[in-house]
Amino acid sequence: MSADILTLTYENFEPEVLASHIPVVVDFWAAWCGPCRILSPFVEALGTEFAGQAKVGKLNIDHYPEIASAYAIQAVPTLLFFQNGQVVDEVIGVVPKRQLHEKLNALVEQNNLATSAA
């Protein structure tokens, strides 16, 4: 896994995702999930492209089922986009990298506007 990707756990989910001051994308995945393996390089590319502007993390639903359940994850891969600790967007299944980039870029731009206005 890329150095720009967070491995999310019970211990770090709240500080890394819910308390983050920058946008966060969480990839809910499982080792047995074929589509997750297809989407993984796209997710890792987001981590590299948005380093310092947004966080990108992966959470294995088999290792941390309570977190997956708290967000009603019923299919993998599911990507949740967080802003100020709240889910603001969702992608279920494999989608083009461009679509993921556009969604995260919009959140980063929103965050930059809010930060500069403060």
mmCIF file of the C-alpha atoms, coordinates in Angstrom:
data_MODEL
# 
_entry.id   MODEL 
# 
loop_
_atom_site.group_PDB 
_atom_site.id 
_atom_site.type_symbol 
_atom_site.label_atom_id 
_atom_site.label_alt_id 
_atom_site.label_comp_id 
_atom_site.label_asym_id 
_atom_site.label_entity_id 
_atom_site.label_seq_id 
_atom_site.pdbx_PDB_ins_code 
_atom_site.Cartn_x 
_atom_site.Cartn_y 
_atom_site.Cartn_z 
_atom_site.occupancy 
_atom_site.B_iso_or_equiv 
_atom_site.pdbx_formal_charge 
_atom_site.auth_seq_id 
_atom_site.auth_comp_id 
_atom_site.auth_asym_id 
_atom_site.auth_atom_id 
_atom_site.pdbx_PDB_model_num 
ATOM 1   C CA . MET A 1 1   ? 0.000   0.000   0.000   1.00 0.00 ? 1   MET A CA 1 
ATOM 2   C CA . SER A 1 2   ? 1.177   3.509   -0.797  1.00 0.00 ? 2   SER A CA 1 
ATOM 3   C CA . ALA A 1 3   ? 2.698   5.669   1.939   1.00 0.00 ? 3   ALA A CA 1 
ATOM 4   C CA . ASP A 1 4   ? 0.014   8.270   1.167   1.00 0.00 ? 4   ASP A CA 1 
ATOM 5   C CA . ILE A 1 5   ? -2.775  5.866   2.186   1.00 0.00 ? 5   ILE A CA 1 
ATOM 6   C CA . LEU A 1 6   ? -3.894  5.505   5.795   1.00 0.00 ? 6   LEU A CA 1 
ATOM 7   C CA . THR A 1 7   ? -4.673  2.045   7.131   1.00 0.00 ? 7   THR A CA 1 
ATOM 8   C CA . LEU A 1 8   ? -7.708  2.786   9.264   1.00 0.00 ? 8   LEU A CA 1 
ATOM 9   C CA . THR A 1 9   ? -8.434  0.938   12.517  1.00 0.00 ? 9   THR A CA 1 
ATOM 10  C CA . TYR A 1 10  ? -10.592 1.315   15.619  1.00 0.00 ? 10  TYR A CA 1 
ATOM 11  C CA . GLU A 1 11  ? -7.770  3.298   17.203  1.00 0.00 ? 11  GLU A CA 1 
ATOM 12  C CA . ASN A 1 12  ? -7.216  5.872   14.467  1.00 0.00 ? 12  ASN A CA 1 
ATOM 13  C CA . PHE A 1 13  ? -10.605 6.218   12.735  1.00 0.00 ? 13  PHE A CA 1 
ATOM 14  C CA . GLU A 1 14  ? -11.844 9.060   14.922  1.00 0.00 ? 14  GLU A CA 1 
ATOM 15  C CA . PRO A 1 15  ? -8.672  11.205  14.923  1.00 0.00 ? 15  PRO A CA 1 
ATOM 16  C CA . GLU A 1 16  ? -7.813  10.612  11.255  1.00 0.00 ? 16  GLU A CA 1 
ATOM 17  C CA . VAL A 1 17  ? -11.329 10.806  9.783   1.00 0.00 ? 17  VAL A CA 1 
ATOM 18  C CA . LEU A 1 18  ? -13.868 12.358  12.123  1.00 0.00 ? 18  LEU A CA 1 
ATOM 19  C CA . ALA A 1 19  ? -11.556 15.011  13.603  1.00 0.00 ? 19  ALA A CA 1 
ATOM 20  C CA . SER A 1 20  ? -9.795  15.861  10.334  1.00 0.00 ? 20  SER A CA 1 
ATOM 21  C CA . HIS A 1 21  ? -9.726  19.485  9.211   1.00 0.00 ? 21  HIS A CA 1 
ATOM 22  C CA . ILE A 1 22  ? -9.216  18.426  5.588   1.00 0.00 ? 22  ILE A CA 1 
ATOM 23  C CA . PRO A 1 23  ? -11.443 16.171  3.444   1.00 0.00 ? 23  PRO A CA 1 
ATOM 24  C CA . VAL A 1 24  ? -11.089 12.408  3.879   1.00 0.00 ? 24  VAL A CA 1 
ATOM 25  C CA . VAL A 1 25  ? -11.972 9.528   1.551   1.00 0.00 ? 25  VAL A CA 1 
ATOM 26  C CA . VAL A 1 26  ? -12.459 6.142   3.196   1.00 0.00 ? 26  VAL A CA 1 
ATOM 27  C CA . ASP A 1 27  ? -12.356 3.017   1.037   1.00 0.00 ? 27  ASP A CA 1 
ATOM 28  C CA . PHE A 1 28  ? -14.345 0.244   2.734   1.00 0.00 ? 28  PHE A CA 1 
ATOM 29  C CA . TRP A 1 29  ? -12.970 -2.974  1.238   1.00 0.00 ? 29  TRP A CA 1 
ATOM 30  C CA . ALA A 1 30  ? -12.389 -6.704  1.827   1.00 0.00 ? 30  ALA A CA 1 
ATOM 31  C CA . ALA A 1 31  ? -9.575  -9.054  0.810   1.00 0.00 ? 31  ALA A CA 1 
ATOM 32  C CA . TRP A 1 32  ? -12.004 -11.434 -0.937  1.00 0.00 ? 32  TRP A CA 1 
ATOM 33  C CA . CYS A 1 33  ? -13.539 -8.629  -3.049  1.00 0.00 ? 33  CYS A CA 1 
ATOM 34  C CA . GLY A 1 34  ? -12.468 -8.683  -6.718  1.00 0.00 ? 34  GLY A CA 1 
ATOM 35  C CA . PRO A 1 35  ? -13.873 -5.229  -7.543  1.00 0.00 ? 35  PRO A CA 1 
ATOM 36  C CA . CYS A 1 36  ? -11.955 -3.845  -4.536  1.00 0.00 ? 36  CYS A CA 1 
ATOM 37  C CA . ARG A 1 37  ? -8.707  -4.952  -6.181  1.00 0.00 ? 37  ARG A CA 1 
ATOM 38  C CA . ILE A 1 38  ? -9.733  -3.175  -9.388  1.00 0.00 ? 38  ILE A CA 1 
ATOM 39  C CA . LEU A 1 39  ? -10.531 0.074   -7.537  1.00 0.00 ? 39  LEU A CA 1 
ATOM 40  C CA . SER A 1 40  ? -7.479  -0.002  -5.250  1.00 0.00 ? 40  SER A CA 1 
ATOM 41  C CA . PRO A 1 41  ? -4.996  1.614   -7.704  1.00 0.00 ? 41  PRO A CA 1 
ATOM 42  C CA . PHE A 1 42  ? -7.457  4.481   -8.287  1.00 0.00 ? 42  PHE A CA 1 
ATOM 43  C CA . VAL A 1 43  ? -7.748  5.041   -4.533  1.00 0.00 ? 43  VAL A CA 1 
ATOM 44  C CA . GLU A 1 44  ? -3.975  4.937   -4.088  1.00 0.00 ? 44  GLU A CA 1 
ATOM 45  C CA . ALA A 1 45  ? -3.571  7.480   -6.906  1.00 0.00 ? 45  ALA A CA 1 
ATOM 46  C CA . LEU A 1 46  ? -5.927  9.841   -5.036  1.00 0.00 ? 46  LEU A CA 1 
ATOM 47  C CA . GLY A 1 47  ? -3.698  9.567   -1.980  1.00 0.00 ? 47  GLY A CA 1 
ATOM 48  C CA . THR A 1 48  ? -0.682  10.616  -4.018  1.00 0.00 ? 48  THR A CA 1 
ATOM 49  C CA . GLU A 1 49  ? -2.434  13.341  -6.025  1.00 0.00 ? 49  GLU A CA 1 
ATOM 50  C CA . PHE A 1 50  ? -4.084  14.992  -3.020  1.00 0.00 ? 50  PHE A CA 1 
ATOM 51  C CA . ALA A 1 51  ? -1.305  14.515  -0.437  1.00 0.00 ? 51  ALA A CA 1 
ATOM 52  C CA . GLY A 1 52  ? -1.451  17.395  2.036   1.00 0.00 ? 52  GLY A CA 1 
ATOM 53  C CA . GLN A 1 53  ? -4.855  18.567  0.750   1.00 0.00 ? 53  GLN A CA 1 
ATOM 54  C CA . ALA A 1 54  ? -6.949  15.522  1.672   1.00 0.00 ? 54  ALA A CA 1 
ATOM 55  C CA . LYS A 1 55  ? -6.540  12.196  3.419   1.00 0.00 ? 55  LYS A CA 1 
ATOM 56  C CA . VAL A 1 56  ? -7.235  8.839   1.811   1.00 0.00 ? 56  VAL A CA 1 
ATOM 57  C CA . GLY A 1 57  ? -7.695  5.764   3.954   1.00 0.00 ? 57  GLY A CA 1 
ATOM 58  C CA . LYS A 1 58  ? -8.666  2.135   3.607   1.00 0.00 ? 58  LYS A CA 1 
ATOM 59  C CA . LEU A 1 59  ? -10.715 0.176   6.119   1.00 0.00 ? 59  LEU A CA 1 
ATOM 60  C CA . ASN A 1 60  ? -10.995 -3.611  5.916   1.00 0.00 ? 60  ASN A CA 1 
ATOM 61  C CA . ILE A 1 61  ? -14.620 -4.415  6.748   1.00 0.00 ? 61  ILE A CA 1 
ATOM 62  C CA . ASP A 1 62  ? -13.741 -7.936  7.922   1.00 0.00 ? 62  ASP A CA 1 
ATOM 63  C CA . HIS A 1 63  ? -11.271 -6.595  10.503  1.00 0.00 ? 63  HIS A CA 1 
ATOM 64  C CA . TYR A 1 64  ? -13.423 -3.650  11.650  1.00 0.00 ? 64  TYR A CA 1 
ATOM 65  C CA . PRO A 1 65  ? -17.073 -4.677  11.131  1.00 0.00 ? 65  PRO A CA 1 
ATOM 66  C CA . GLU A 1 66  ? -18.432 -2.289  13.768  1.00 0.00 ? 66  GLU A CA 1 
ATOM 67  C CA . ILE A 1 67  ? -17.179 0.747   11.841  1.00 0.00 ? 67  ILE A CA 1 
ATOM 68  C CA . ALA A 1 68  ? -18.587 -0.635  8.583   1.00 0.00 ? 68  ALA A CA 1 
ATOM 69  C CA . SER A 1 69  ? -21.906 -1.295  10.310  1.00 0.00 ? 69  SER A CA 1 
ATOM 70  C CA . ALA A 1 70  ? -22.001 2.208   11.815  1.00 0.00 ? 70  ALA A CA 1 
ATOM 71  C CA . TYR A 1 71  ? -21.902 3.598   8.264   1.00 0.00 ? 71  TYR A CA 1 
ATOM 72  C CA . ALA A 1 72  ? -24.379 1.011   6.902   1.00 0.00 ? 72  ALA A CA 1 
ATOM 73  C CA . ILE A 1 73  ? -21.839 -0.440  4.466   1.00 0.00 ? 73  ILE A CA 1 
ATOM 74  C CA . GLN A 1 74  ? -23.693 -3.193  2.616   1.00 0.00 ? 74  GLN A CA 1 
ATOM 75  C CA . ALA A 1 75  ? -21.506 -3.617  -0.464  1.00 0.00 ? 75  ALA A CA 1 
ATOM 76  C CA . VAL A 1 76  ? -17.810 -3.342  -1.196  1.00 0.00 ? 76  VAL A CA 1 
ATOM 77  C CA . PRO A 1 77  ? -16.086 -1.419  -2.459  1.00 0.00 ? 77  PRO A CA 1 
ATOM 78  C CA . THR A 1 78  ? -17.810 1.604   -0.944  1.00 0.00 ? 78  THR A CA 1 
ATOM 79  C CA . LEU A 1 79  ? -16.053 4.951   -0.722  1.00 0.00 ? 79  LEU A CA 1 
ATOM 80  C CA . LEU A 1 80  ? -17.318 7.538   1.732   1.00 0.00 ? 80  LEU A CA 1 
ATOM 81  C CA . PHE A 1 81  ? -16.232 11.153  1.410   1.00 0.00 ? 81  PHE A CA 1 
ATOM 82  C CA . PHE A 1 82  ? -15.996 13.005  4.733   1.00 0.00 ? 82  PHE A CA 1 
ATOM 83  C CA . GLN A 1 83  ? -15.881 16.757  5.328   1.00 0.00 ? 83  GLN A CA 1 
ATOM 84  C CA . ASN A 1 84  ? -15.648 18.041  8.923   1.00 0.00 ? 84  ASN A CA 1 
ATOM 85  C CA . GLY A 1 85  ? -16.413 14.574  10.281  1.00 0.00 ? 85  GLY A CA 1 
ATOM 86  C CA . GLN A 1 86  ? -19.605 14.151  8.241   1.00 0.00 ? 86  GLN A CA 1 
ATOM 87  C CA . VAL A 1 87  ? -20.283 11.918  5.245   1.00 0.00 ? 87  VAL A CA 1 
ATOM 88  C CA . VAL A 1 88  ? -20.969 14.234  2.316   1.00 0.00 ? 88  VAL A CA 1 
ATOM 89  C CA . ASP A 1 89  ? -20.736 11.840  -0.634  1.00 0.00 ? 89  ASP A CA 1 
ATOM 90  C CA . GLU A 1 90  ? -20.616 8.136   -1.433  1.00 0.00 ? 90  GLU A CA 1 
ATOM 91  C CA . VAL A 1 91  ? -19.531 5.878   -4.276  1.00 0.00 ? 91  VAL A CA 1 
ATOM 92  C CA . ILE A 1 92  ? -20.503 2.213   -4.390  1.00 0.00 ? 92  ILE A CA 1 
ATOM 93  C CA . GLY A 1 93  ? -18.703 -0.143  -6.751  1.00 0.00 ? 93  GLY A CA 1 
ATOM 94  C CA . VAL A 1 94  ? -16.012 0.450   -9.329  1.00 0.00 ? 94  VAL A CA 1 
ATOM 95  C CA . VAL A 1 95  ? -16.142 3.839   -11.027 1.00 0.00 ? 95  VAL A CA 1 
ATOM 96  C CA . PRO A 1 96  ? -13.695 5.654   -13.310 1.00 0.00 ? 96  PRO A CA 1 
ATOM 97  C CA . LYS A 1 97  ? -10.706 7.270   -11.605 1.00 0.00 ? 97  LYS A CA 1 
ATOM 98  C CA . ARG A 1 98  ? -11.750 10.607  -13.136 1.00 0.00 ? 98  ARG A CA 1 
ATOM 99  C CA . GLN A 1 99  ? -15.053 10.511  -11.243 1.00 0.00 ? 99  GLN A CA 1 
ATOM 100 C CA . LEU A 1 100 ? -13.284 9.919   -7.916  1.00 0.00 ? 100 LEU A CA 1 
ATOM 101 C CA . HIS A 1 101 ? -10.804 12.696  -8.691  1.00 0.00 ? 101 HIS A CA 1 
ATOM 102 C CA . GLU A 1 102 ? -13.622 15.150  -9.491  1.00 0.00 ? 102 GLU A CA 1 
ATOM 103 C CA . LYS A 1 103 ? -15.509 14.358  -6.284  1.00 0.00 ? 103 LYS A CA 1 
ATOM 104 C CA . LEU A 1 104 ? -12.446 14.755  -4.073  1.00 0.00 ? 104 LEU A CA 1 
ATOM 105 C CA . ASN A 1 105 ? -11.260 17.843  -5.934  1.00 0.00 ? 105 ASN A CA 1 
ATOM 106 C CA . ALA A 1 106 ? -14.640 19.518  -5.314  1.00 0.00 ? 106 ALA A CA 1 
ATOM 107 C CA . LEU A 1 107 ? -14.312 18.838  -1.570  1.00 0.00 ? 107 LEU A CA 1 
ATOM 108 C CA . VAL A 1 108 ? -10.740 20.129  -1.498  1.00 0.00 ? 108 VAL A CA 1 
ATOM 109 C CA . GLU A 1 109 ? -11.803 23.328  -3.286  1.00 0.00 ? 109 GLU A CA 1 
ATOM 110 C CA . GLN A 1 110 ? -14.712 23.758  -0.861  1.00 0.00 ? 110 GLN A CA 1 
ATOM 111 C CA . ASN A 1 111 ? -12.355 23.259  2.081   1.00 0.00 ? 111 ASN A CA 1 
ATOM 112 C CA . ASN A 1 112 ? -9.868  25.766  0.649   1.00 0.00 ? 112 ASN A CA 1 
ATOM 113 C CA . LEU A 1 113 ? -12.622 28.376  0.258   1.00 0.00 ? 113 LEU A CA 1 
ATOM 114 C CA . ALA A 1 114 ? -13.852 27.803  3.811   1.00 0.00 ? 114 ALA A CA 1 
ATOM 115 C CA . THR A 1 115 ? -10.314 28.007  5.177   1.00 0.00 ? 115 THR A CA 1 
ATOM 116 C CA . SER A 1 116 ? -9.479  31.220  3.317   1.00 0.00 ? 116 SER A CA 1 
ATOM 117 C CA . ALA A 1 117 ? -12.763 32.821  4.436   1.00 0.00 ? 117 ALA A CA 1 
ATOM 118 C CA . ALA A 1 118 ? -12.096 32.029  8.105   1.00 0.00 ? 118 ALA A CA 1 
# 
